[in-house]
């Protein structure tokens, strides 16, 4: 039932909880099984990498985005520019749409 998730890869979302509250970024990936997503520049995890000359890995600290529960992010509507809840609509032909709860604009389906 992946379509029930209100966020999709490529959406712009606002983080509403966790450490990076208020941050806005693009969704890099969504994991429908664990109900988590990764958001550009949000919830970054610092990873200490050991140098491995054989693999051309220099070592040091690498920052990468960590998983955020999808309930902690809100889609930013491209039409009204606000963080919004997503309304799911089912059309007469059975296809499903996501729409902005505030202004009713259809969000891209990706
Ligand atoms: Zn809107």
Coordinates of C-alpha atoms and ligand atoms in Angstrom, one line a residue:
X1 CA 0.0 0.0 0.0
X2 CA 2.9 2.3 -0.8
X3 CA 0.5 4.9 -2.3
X4 CA -0.9 5.6 1.1
X5 CA 2.3 7.2 2.1
X6 CA 1.9 10.9 1.7
X7 CA 5.4 11.6 0.7
X8 CA 7.3 10.5 -2.4
X9 CA 10.8 10.6 -3.5
X10 CA 11.5 14.1 -4.9
X11 CA 9.0 15.9 -2.8
X12 CA 10.0 19.0 -0.9
X13 CA 9.2 18.4 2.8
X14 CA 9.5 20.2 6.0
X15 CA 10.9 18.3 9.0
X16 CA 8.4 18.9 11.9
X17 CA 10.1 16.9 14.6
X18 CA 13.5 15.5 15.6
X19 CA 16.7 17.4 15.7
X20 CA 16.3 19.2 12.4
X21 CA 12.9 20.7 13.1
X22 CA 11.9 23.3 10.6
X23 CA 14.4 22.2 8.0
X24 CA 13.2 21.9 4.5
X25 CA 14.7 19.7 1.9
X26 CA 14.1 17.2 -0.9
X27 CA 13.2 13.6 -0.2
X28 CA 16.0 11.4 -1.3
X29 CA 14.4 8.1 -0.6
X30 CA 11.4 6.6 1.0
X31 CA 11.3 3.2 2.7
X32 CA 7.6 2.1 2.8
X33 CA 8.5 -0.9 5.0
X34 CA 10.0 1.0 7.9
X35 CA 7.9 4.1 7.2
X36 CA 11.0 6.2 7.1
X37 CA 12.5 8.6 4.5
X38 CA 15.8 10.5 4.1
X39 CA 15.7 14.2 3.5
X40 CA 18.4 16.2 2.0
X41 CA 20.6 17.8 4.7
X42 CA 18.3 16.7 7.5
X43 CA 19.1 14.3 10.4
X44 CA 22.7 14.0 9.1
X45 CA 24.7 11.3 10.7
X46 CA 28.4 11.7 11.0
X47 CA 30.2 8.5 10.1
X48 CA 33.8 8.0 10.9
X49 CA 35.4 6.1 8.1
X50 CA 38.7 4.3 8.4
X51 CA 41.2 5.0 5.7
X52 CA 41.5 2.1 3.3
X53 CA 44.2 2.9 0.7
X54 CA 43.4 -0.3 -1.2
X55 CA 39.9 1.0 -2.0
X56 CA 41.0 4.6 -2.4
X57 CA 39.0 5.6 0.7
X58 CA 40.6 8.5 2.5
X59 CA 38.9 8.1 5.8
X60 CA 37.7 10.8 8.0
X61 CA 34.2 12.0 8.8
X62 CA 31.5 11.5 6.2
X63 CA 28.1 13.1 6.7
X64 CA 25.1 11.4 5.3
X65 CA 21.3 11.7 5.8
X66 CA 19.8 9.4 8.3
X67 CA 16.2 8.0 8.3
X68 CA 13.4 10.1 9.6
X69 CA 9.9 8.6 10.3
X70 CA 7.5 9.8 7.7
X71 CA 5.2 11.1 10.4
X72 CA 7.9 13.6 11.3
X73 CA 7.9 15.3 7.9
X74 CA 5.2 17.3 6.0
X75 CA 5.0 17.8 2.3
X76 CA 5.5 21.4 1.3
X77 CA 2.9 22.3 -1.3
X78 CA 4.5 23.7 -4.5
X79 CA 1.4 25.8 -5.1
X80 CA 0.9 27.5 -1.8
X81 CA 4.4 27.0 -0.4
X82 CA 3.2 25.8 3.0
X83 CA 3.8 22.6 4.9
X84 CA 0.5 20.7 4.5
X85 CA -1.3 17.5 5.2
X86 CA -1.9 15.5 2.1
X87 CA -5.4 14.6 1.0
X88 CA -5.7 11.4 -0.9
X89 CA -8.3 11.4 -3.6
X90 CA -9.6 8.6 -5.6
X91 CA -10.9 9.4 -9.0
X92 CA -13.8 7.8 -10.8
X93 CA -11.4 5.7 -12.8
X94 CA -9.8 4.4 -9.7
X95 CA -6.6 6.3 -10.0
X96 CA -5.3 8.0 -6.9
X97 CA -4.2 11.5 -6.5
X98 CA -2.5 13.4 -3.7
X99 CA -3.7 16.9 -3.1
X100 CA -2.7 19.8 -0.8
X101 CA -5.0 19.9 2.2
X102 CA -4.9 23.7 2.3
X103 CA -5.3 24.8 -1.3
X104 CA -6.4 21.7 -3.0
X105 CA -3.6 21.7 -5.6
X106 CA -2.7 18.4 -7.0
X107 CA 0.7 17.2 -5.9
X108 CA 2.9 15.5 -8.4
X109 CA 2.6 11.7 -8.4
X110 CA 6.2 10.9 -9.5
Ligands
LIG1 ZN1 -1.3 24.1 -1.3

